[in-house]
PDB file of C-alpha atoms and ligand atoms in Angstrom:
ATOM      1  CA  MET Z   2      -0.172  -0.128  -0.056  1.00  0.00           C
ATOM      2  CA  THR Z   3       1.326   3.451  -1.309  1.00  0.00           C
ATOM      3  CA  ILE Z   4       0.436   6.984   0.691  1.00  0.00           C
ATOM      4  CA  LEU Z   5       0.557  10.050  -1.510  1.00  0.00           C
ATOM      5  CA  LEU Z   6       0.479  13.269  -1.047  1.00  0.00           C
ATOM      6  CA  PHE Z   7      -0.301  15.967  -3.641  1.00  0.00           C
ATOM      7  CA  ASP Z   8       0.683  19.190  -3.232  1.00  0.00           C
ATOM      8  CA  ILE Z   9      -2.065  21.742  -5.036  1.00  0.00           C
ATOM      9  CA  ASP Z  10      -1.002  24.958  -7.039  1.00  0.00           C
ATOM     10  CA  GLY Z  11       1.575  24.023  -9.581  1.00  0.00           C
ATOM     11  CA  THR Z  12       1.048  20.128  -9.409  1.00  0.00           C
ATOM     12  CA  LEU Z  13      -2.948  19.229  -9.496  1.00  0.00           C
ATOM     13  CA  SER Z  14      -3.443  22.371 -10.986  1.00  0.00           C
ATOM     14  CA  THR Z  15      -3.014  26.006 -11.455  1.00  0.00           C
ATOM     15  CA  SER Z  16      -5.577  28.762 -10.607  1.00  0.00           C
ATOM     16  CA  GLN Z  17      -3.535  31.448 -12.525  1.00  0.00           C
ATOM     17  CA  GLY Z  18      -2.842  33.589  -9.376  1.00  0.00           C
ATOM     18  CA  ALA Z  19      -6.121  33.219  -8.183  1.00  0.00           C
ATOM     19  CA  GLY Z  20      -4.519  32.672  -4.382  1.00  0.00           C
ATOM     20  CA  THR Z  21      -2.136  36.048  -5.320  1.00  0.00           C
ATOM     21  CA  VAL Z  22      -5.126  37.953  -5.979  1.00  0.00           C
ATOM     22  CA  ALA Z  23      -7.447  36.615  -3.312  1.00  0.00           C
ATOM     23  CA  MET Z  24      -4.948  37.190  -0.711  1.00  0.00           C
ATOM     24  CA  THR Z  25      -3.537  40.903  -1.763  1.00  0.00           C
ATOM     25  CA  ARG Z  26      -7.546  41.796  -1.772  1.00  0.00           C
ATOM     26  CA  THR Z  27      -8.496  40.219   1.742  1.00  0.00           C
ATOM     27  CA  PHE Z  28      -4.982  42.030   2.948  1.00  0.00           C
ATOM     28  CA  ARG Z  29      -6.755  45.117   1.750  1.00  0.00           C
ATOM     29  CA  GLU Z  30     -10.217  44.872   2.842  1.00  0.00           C
ATOM     30  CA  LEU Z  31      -8.948  43.766   6.034  1.00  0.00           C
ATOM     31  CA  TRP Z  32      -6.400  45.911   7.228  1.00  0.00           C
ATOM     32  CA  GLY Z  33      -6.224  48.234   4.303  1.00  0.00           C
ATOM     33  CA  ILE Z  34      -2.503  46.733   3.486  1.00  0.00           C
ATOM     34  CA  GLU Z  35      -2.057  47.160  -0.509  1.00  0.00           C
ATOM     35  CA  ARG Z  36       0.122  44.877  -2.305  1.00  0.00           C
ATOM     36  CA  ALA Z  37       0.647  43.011   0.710  1.00  0.00           C
ATOM     37  CA  LEU Z  38       2.514  40.424  -1.291  1.00  0.00           C
ATOM     38  CA  GLU Z  39       4.233  41.851  -3.976  1.00  0.00           C
ATOM     39  CA  GLY Z  40       8.378  41.033  -4.241  1.00  0.00           C
ATOM     40  CA  MET Z  41       7.922  38.532  -2.090  1.00  0.00           C
ATOM     41  CA  ASN Z  42       8.675  34.793  -3.421  1.00  0.00           C
ATOM     42  CA  PHE Z  43       6.484  32.538  -1.457  1.00  0.00           C
ATOM     43  CA  ALA Z  44       6.460  29.281  -4.011  1.00  0.00           C
ATOM     44  CA  GLY Z  45       6.151  26.281  -2.011  1.00  0.00           C
ATOM     45  CA  ARG Z  46       5.442  28.587   1.249  1.00  0.00           C
ATOM     46  CA  SER Z  47       2.484  27.190   3.213  1.00  0.00           C
ATOM     47  CA  ASP Z  48      -0.964  29.863   3.671  1.00  0.00           C
ATOM     48  CA  SER Z  49       0.609  30.024   7.744  1.00  0.00           C
ATOM     49  CA  TRP Z  50       3.779  31.534   6.318  1.00  0.00           C
ATOM     50  CA  ILE Z  51       2.562  34.108   3.337  1.00  0.00           C
ATOM     51  CA  VAL Z  52       0.485  35.901   6.070  1.00  0.00           C
ATOM     52  CA  PRO Z  53       2.463  36.376   8.741  1.00  0.00           C
ATOM     53  CA  THR Z  54       5.212  36.522   6.808  1.00  0.00           C
ATOM     54  CA  ALA Z  55       3.582  39.354   5.099  1.00  0.00           C
ATOM     55  CA  LEU Z  56       2.470  41.497   8.012  1.00  0.00           C
ATOM     56  CA  ALA Z  57       6.252  41.504   8.997  1.00  0.00           C
ATOM     57  CA  ASN Z  58       7.088  43.252   5.937  1.00  0.00           C
ATOM     58  CA  GLN Z  59       4.492  45.996   7.601  1.00  0.00           C
ATOM     59  CA  GLY Z  60       5.928  46.309  10.540  1.00  0.00           C
ATOM     60  CA  ARG Z  61       2.630  44.535  11.956  1.00  0.00           C
ATOM     61  CA  ASP Z  62       2.360  41.356  14.482  1.00  0.00           C
ATOM     62  CA  CYS Z  63      -0.439  38.297  12.956  1.00  0.00           C
ATOM     63  CA  SER Z  64      -1.707  36.556  15.867  1.00  0.00           C
ATOM     64  CA  ALA Z  65      -3.771  33.421  16.097  1.00  0.00           C
ATOM     65  CA  GLU Z  66      -6.799  35.334  15.836  1.00  0.00           C
ATOM     66  CA  ASP Z  67      -5.408  37.363  12.989  1.00  0.00           C
ATOM     67  CA  LEU Z  68      -4.751  34.610  10.732  1.00  0.00           C
ATOM     68  CA  ALA Z  69      -8.550  33.259  11.603  1.00  0.00           C
ATOM     69  CA  LEU Z  70      -9.863  36.240  10.758  1.00  0.00           C
ATOM     70  CA  PHE Z  71      -8.257  36.132   7.526  1.00  0.00           C
ATOM     71  CA  VAL Z  72      -8.381  32.711   6.334  1.00  0.00           C
ATOM     72  CA  ASP Z  73     -12.783  33.170   7.111  1.00  0.00           C
ATOM     73  CA  HIS Z  74     -12.403  36.553   4.582  1.00  0.00           C
ATOM     74  CA  TYR Z  75      -9.740  34.469   2.123  1.00  0.00           C
ATOM     75  CA  VAL Z  76     -11.783  32.176   1.323  1.00  0.00           C
ATOM     76  CA  PRO Z  77     -14.960  33.574  -0.339  1.00  0.00           C
ATOM     77  CA  ASN Z  78     -12.773  36.260  -2.076  1.00  0.00           C
ATOM     78  CA  LEU Z  79     -10.171  32.973  -3.585  1.00  0.00           C
ATOM     79  CA  GLY Z  80     -13.716  31.503  -4.626  1.00  0.00           C
ATOM     80  CA  LYS Z  81     -14.309  33.976  -6.988  1.00  0.00           C
ATOM     81  CA  ALA Z  82     -10.778  34.609  -7.981  1.00  0.00           C
ATOM     82  CA  VAL Z  83     -10.621  30.970  -8.455  1.00  0.00           C
ATOM     83  CA  VAL Z  84     -13.782  31.444 -11.314  1.00  0.00           C
ATOM     84  CA  GLU Z  85     -12.375  34.812 -12.259  1.00  0.00           C
ATOM     85  CA  ARG Z  86      -8.935  33.743 -13.078  1.00  0.00           C
ATOM     86  CA  ASN Z  87     -10.402  30.222 -14.997  1.00  0.00           C
ATOM     87  CA  SER Z  88      -8.523  27.934 -12.510  1.00  0.00           C
ATOM     88  CA  ARG Z  89      -7.590  24.481 -14.604  1.00  0.00           C
ATOM     89  CA  LEU Z  90      -6.344  21.136 -13.693  1.00  0.00           C
ATOM     90  CA  CYS Z  91      -2.579  20.452 -14.882  1.00  0.00           C
ATOM     91  CA  PRO Z  92      -2.428  17.901 -17.933  1.00  0.00           C
ATOM     92  CA  GLY Z  93      -3.217  14.476 -17.133  1.00  0.00           C
ATOM     93  CA  VAL Z  94      -4.356  15.373 -13.288  1.00  0.00           C
ATOM     94  CA  ARG Z  95      -7.826  13.479 -14.089  1.00  0.00           C
ATOM     95  CA  PRO Z  96      -7.119  10.515 -15.800  1.00  0.00           C
ATOM     96  CA  LEU Z  97      -4.148   9.577 -12.986  1.00  0.00           C
ATOM     97  CA  LEU Z  98      -6.340  10.168 -10.189  1.00  0.00           C
ATOM     98  CA  GLU Z  99      -9.190   8.239 -11.577  1.00  0.00           C
ATOM     99  CA  ALA Z 100      -6.454   5.437 -11.980  1.00  0.00           C
ATOM    100  CA  LEU Z 101      -5.642   5.786  -8.652  1.00  0.00           C
ATOM    101  CA  ALA Z 102      -8.458   5.226  -7.146  1.00  0.00           C
ATOM    102  CA  GLY Z 103      -8.593   2.054  -8.167  1.00  0.00           C
ATOM    103  CA  GLU Z 104      -5.063   0.756  -6.868  1.00  0.00           C
ATOM    104  CA  ASP Z 105      -3.967  -0.071  -3.494  1.00  0.00           C
ATOM    105  CA  VAL Z 106      -3.685   3.301  -2.421  1.00  0.00           C
ATOM    106  CA  THR Z 107      -4.092   6.023  -0.180  1.00  0.00           C
ATOM    107  CA  LEU Z 108      -5.144   8.960  -2.057  1.00  0.00           C
ATOM    108  CA  GLY Z 109      -4.108  12.688   0.084  1.00  0.00           C
ATOM    109  CA  LEU Z 110      -3.168  15.813   0.229  1.00  0.00           C
ATOM    110  CA  GLY Z 111       0.247  17.979   1.522  1.00  0.00           C
ATOM    111  CA  THR Z 112       0.013  21.118   0.589  1.00  0.00           C
ATOM    112  CA  GLY Z 113       0.234  24.554   2.387  1.00  0.00           C
ATOM    113  CA  ASN Z 114      -3.248  25.623   1.591  1.00  0.00           C
ATOM    114  CA  PHE Z 115      -5.151  26.582   4.641  1.00  0.00           C
ATOM    115  CA  ARG Z 116      -7.365  23.525   4.647  1.00  0.00           C
ATOM    116  CA  ARG Z 117     -10.716  25.587   3.605  1.00  0.00           C
ATOM    117  CA  ALA Z 118      -8.423  27.371   0.892  1.00  0.00           C
ATOM    118  CA  ALA Z 119      -7.870  23.808  -0.579  1.00  0.00           C
ATOM    119  CA  GLU Z 120     -11.046  23.111  -1.053  1.00  0.00           C
ATOM    120  CA  ALA Z 121     -12.268  25.933  -2.656  1.00  0.00           C
ATOM    121  CA  LYS Z 122      -9.236  25.370  -5.100  1.00  0.00           C
ATOM    122  CA  LEU Z 123     -10.200  21.822  -5.752  1.00  0.00           C
ATOM    123  CA  ALA Z 124     -13.893  21.381  -5.382  1.00  0.00           C
ATOM    124  CA  PRO Z 125     -14.711  23.575  -8.419  1.00  0.00           C
ATOM    125  CA  LEU Z 126     -12.501  21.400 -10.953  1.00  0.00           C
ATOM    126  CA  GLY Z 127     -14.357  18.686  -9.134  1.00  0.00           C
ATOM    127  CA  ILE Z 128     -11.145  16.565  -7.305  1.00  0.00           C
ATOM    128  CA  TRP Z 129     -11.833  17.542  -3.930  1.00  0.00           C
ATOM    129  CA  GLU Z 130     -13.702  14.883  -3.166  1.00  0.00           C
ATOM    130  CA  TYR Z 131     -10.382  12.021  -4.261  1.00  0.00           C
ATOM    131  CA  PHE Z 132      -8.659  13.146  -1.342  1.00  0.00           C
ATOM    132  CA  VAL Z 133      -9.475  11.394   1.771  1.00  0.00           C
ATOM    133  CA  ASP Z 134      -7.583  13.770   3.855  1.00  0.00           C
ATOM    134  CA  GLY Z 135      -3.718  16.052   4.498  1.00  0.00           C
ATOM    135  CA  GLY Z 136      -1.496  18.077   5.647  1.00  0.00           C
ATOM    136  CA  PHE Z 137      -2.405  22.060   5.132  1.00  0.00           C
ATOM    137  CA  GLY Z 138      -1.096  25.370   6.125  1.00  0.00           C
ATOM    138  CA  ASP Z 139      -3.332  25.284   9.326  1.00  0.00           C
ATOM    139  CA  ASP Z 140      -1.536  22.136  10.752  1.00  0.00           C
ATOM    140  CA  HIS Z 141       2.284  24.522  10.440  1.00  0.00           C
ATOM    141  CA  PRO Z 142       3.672  27.271   9.024  1.00  0.00           C
ATOM    142  CA  ASP Z 143       6.891  24.803   8.233  1.00  0.00           C
ATOM    143  CA  ARG Z 144       6.466  22.417   5.296  1.00  0.00           C
ATOM    144  CA  THR Z 145       8.452  19.579   6.592  1.00  0.00           C
ATOM    145  CA  GLU Z 146       5.950  19.686   9.815  1.00  0.00           C
ATOM    146  CA  LEU Z 147       2.489  20.167   8.443  1.00  0.00           C
ATOM    147  CA  LEU Z 148       3.792  17.210   6.187  1.00  0.00           C
ATOM    148  CA  ALA Z 149       4.426  14.964   9.077  1.00  0.00           C
ATOM    149  CA  ALA Z 150       0.437  15.551  10.419  1.00  0.00           C
ATOM    150  CA  GLY Z 151      -0.637  14.878   6.847  1.00  0.00           C
ATOM    151  CA  LEU Z 152       0.892  12.085   7.145  1.00  0.00           C
ATOM    152  CA  GLU Z 153      -0.243  10.804  10.380  1.00  0.00           C
ATOM    153  CA  ARG Z 154      -3.520  11.867   9.234  1.00  0.00           C
ATOM    154  CA  LEU Z 155      -3.156   9.515   6.870  1.00  0.00           C
ATOM    155  CA  ARG Z 156      -1.672   6.703   8.163  1.00  0.00           C
ATOM    156  CA  ARG Z 157      -4.791   6.135  10.015  1.00  0.00           C
ATOM    157  CA  HIS Z 158      -6.626   5.118   6.481  1.00  0.00           C
ATOM    158  CA  SER Z 159      -3.489   3.198   5.584  1.00  0.00           C
ATOM    159  CA  ASN Z 160      -1.779  -0.563   6.831  1.00  0.00           C
ATOM    160  CA  ASP Z 161       1.180   0.014   8.364  1.00  0.00           C
ATOM    161  CA  GLY Z 162       4.638   0.272   7.087  1.00  0.00           C
ATOM    162  CA  ALA Z 163       2.857   2.059   3.867  1.00  0.00           C
ATOM    163  CA  GLU Z 164       5.633   3.795   2.014  1.00  0.00           C
ATOM    164  CA  ALA Z 165       4.624   7.999   1.638  1.00  0.00           C
ATOM    165  CA  VAL Z 166       5.563   9.366  -1.741  1.00  0.00           C
ATOM    166  CA  VAL Z 167       5.896  13.418  -1.688  1.00  0.00           C
ATOM    167  CA  ILE Z 168       4.632  14.371  -5.497  1.00  0.00           C
ATOM    168  CA  GLY Z 169       5.363  18.521  -5.693  1.00  0.00           C
ATOM    169  CA  ASP Z 170       6.434  20.978  -7.894  1.00  0.00           C
ATOM    170  CA  THR Z 171       9.103  23.481  -6.140  1.00  0.00           C
ATOM    171  CA  GLY Z 172      12.058  22.666  -4.244  1.00  0.00           C
ATOM    172  CA  HIS Z 173      10.480  22.889  -0.916  1.00  0.00           C
ATOM    173  CA  ASP Z 174       8.103  19.675  -1.650  1.00  0.00           C
ATOM    174  CA  VAL Z 175      11.580  18.047  -2.435  1.00  0.00           C
ATOM    175  CA  GLU Z 176      13.425  18.831   0.881  1.00  0.00           C
ATOM    176  CA  ALA Z 177      10.126  18.687   3.120  1.00  0.00           C
ATOM    177  CA  GLY Z 178       8.934  15.249   1.418  1.00  0.00           C
ATOM    178  CA  HIS Z 179      12.859  13.342   1.946  1.00  0.00           C
ATOM    179  CA  ALA Z 180      12.496  15.092   5.845  1.00  0.00           C
ATOM    180  CA  ILE Z 181       9.420  12.698   6.681  1.00  0.00           C
ATOM    181  CA  GLY Z 182      10.865   9.583   5.001  1.00  0.00           C
ATOM    182  CA  ALA Z 183       8.760   9.898   1.465  1.00  0.00           C
ATOM    183  CA  LYS Z 184      10.097   9.805  -1.933  1.00  0.00           C
ATOM    184  CA  VAL Z 185       9.500  12.628  -4.056  1.00  0.00           C
ATOM    185  CA  VAL Z 186       8.028  12.738  -7.281  1.00  0.00           C
ATOM    186  CA  ALA Z 187       8.431  16.277  -8.527  1.00  0.00           C
ATOM    187  CA  VAL Z 188       6.419  17.649 -11.869  1.00  0.00           C
ATOM    188  CA  ARG Z 189       7.832  20.254 -14.069  1.00  0.00           C
ATOM    189  CA  THR Z 190       4.273  22.369 -14.016  1.00  0.00           C
ATOM    190  CA  GLY Z 191       5.160  24.689 -11.563  1.00  0.00           C
ATOM    191  CA  TYR Z 192       7.045  27.062  -9.510  1.00  0.00           C
ATOM    192  CA  ALA Z 193      10.460  26.076  -9.311  1.00  0.00           C
ATOM    193  CA  GLN Z 194      13.682  27.660 -10.403  1.00  0.00           C
ATOM    194  CA  ALA Z 195      16.737  25.888 -12.896  1.00  0.00           C
ATOM    195  CA  GLY Z 196      17.936  22.547 -10.652  1.00  0.00           C
ATOM    196  CA  GLU Z 197      15.623  23.518  -7.918  1.00  0.00           C
ATOM    197  CA  LEU Z 198      14.375  19.580  -8.599  1.00  0.00           C
ATOM    198  CA  GLU Z 199      17.988  17.717  -8.836  1.00  0.00           C
ATOM    199  CA  GLY Z 200      17.355  16.116  -4.948  1.00  0.00           C
ATOM    200  CA  ALA Z 201      13.681  14.462  -6.220  1.00  0.00           C
ATOM    201  CA  ASP Z 202      13.912  10.783  -6.577  1.00  0.00           C
ATOM    202  CA  VAL Z 203      11.637  10.839  -9.783  1.00  0.00           C
ATOM    203  CA  ILE Z 204      11.530  14.372 -12.308  1.00  0.00           C
ATOM    204  CA  LEU Z 205       8.640  14.597 -14.889  1.00  0.00           C
ATOM    205  CA  ASP Z 206       7.510  16.972 -17.625  1.00  0.00           C
ATOM    206  CA  ASP Z 207       4.015  16.623 -16.656  1.00  0.00           C
ATOM    207  CA  LEU Z 208       1.881  13.741 -15.164  1.00  0.00           C
ATOM    208  CA  SER Z 209       0.286  13.271 -18.570  1.00  0.00           C
ATOM    209  CA  ASP Z 210       1.870  10.302 -19.467  1.00  0.00           C
ATOM    210  CA  LEU Z 211      -0.448   7.663 -17.903  1.00  0.00           C
ATOM    211  CA  ARG Z 212       1.653   4.541 -17.267  1.00  0.00           C
ATOM    212  CA  ALA Z 213       4.867   6.887 -16.585  1.00  0.00           C
ATOM    213  CA  SER Z 214       3.090   8.751 -13.933  1.00  0.00           C
ATOM    214  CA  MET Z 215       1.789   5.472 -12.264  1.00  0.00           C
ATOM    215  CA  SER Z 216       4.973   4.112 -12.355  1.00  0.00           C
ATOM    216  CA  ALA Z 217       6.383   6.678 -10.598  1.00  0.00           C
ATOM    217  CA  LEU Z 218       4.095   6.585  -8.179  1.00  0.00           C
ATOM    218  CA  LEU Z 219       3.968   2.935  -7.138  1.00  0.00           C
ATOM    219  CA  GLY Z 220       7.233   1.810  -8.825  1.00  0.00           C
TER     220      GLY Z 220
HETATM  221 MG1  LIG N 308       3.125  23.865  -5.447  1.00  0.00          MG
END
């Protein structure tokens, strides 16, 4: 049995900047901050890292209440932005999930998105229901910690000794995946700089070759 932890942005889907638009809107609505994310490199970072970091750049603290308030406003903004921006699945994702659903795997998410943001991104694309659970930005700002939390949850749906595989598009996915003892499959459909994915166990251009993808994930 295999436990799969899929990243979202740049791996399963591309939201064409919907997350950035919705976050920027939320910072403006709540705190009057314009262009809160300008100049930040947040590829592969968790939502619970991005929000406090953007506030710190403005010389503000971020309490647990601030973060909860942010989520409440961000999720509806994200829902709108996903539609406006024509968010879409990365190549091969739907056939791959359909094929995996028939295998001896536990399908999970390992994403820096808040859980409700992950749902807002994946439900309109019709793939939220494939995933039994996962690790999310709510769990921890650090990607290794949130993947570890996700793996622990997914093990409850799985056999003892099941192998874990992390699928992602940035160096943060590669590093965090190995840190939790998982095999890492990297895809070039996202936000990596040249050389960033080199530590991955397998690198795929995308997930459109079903046989190659299945063998990378389950082989
Ligand atoms: Mg990503």
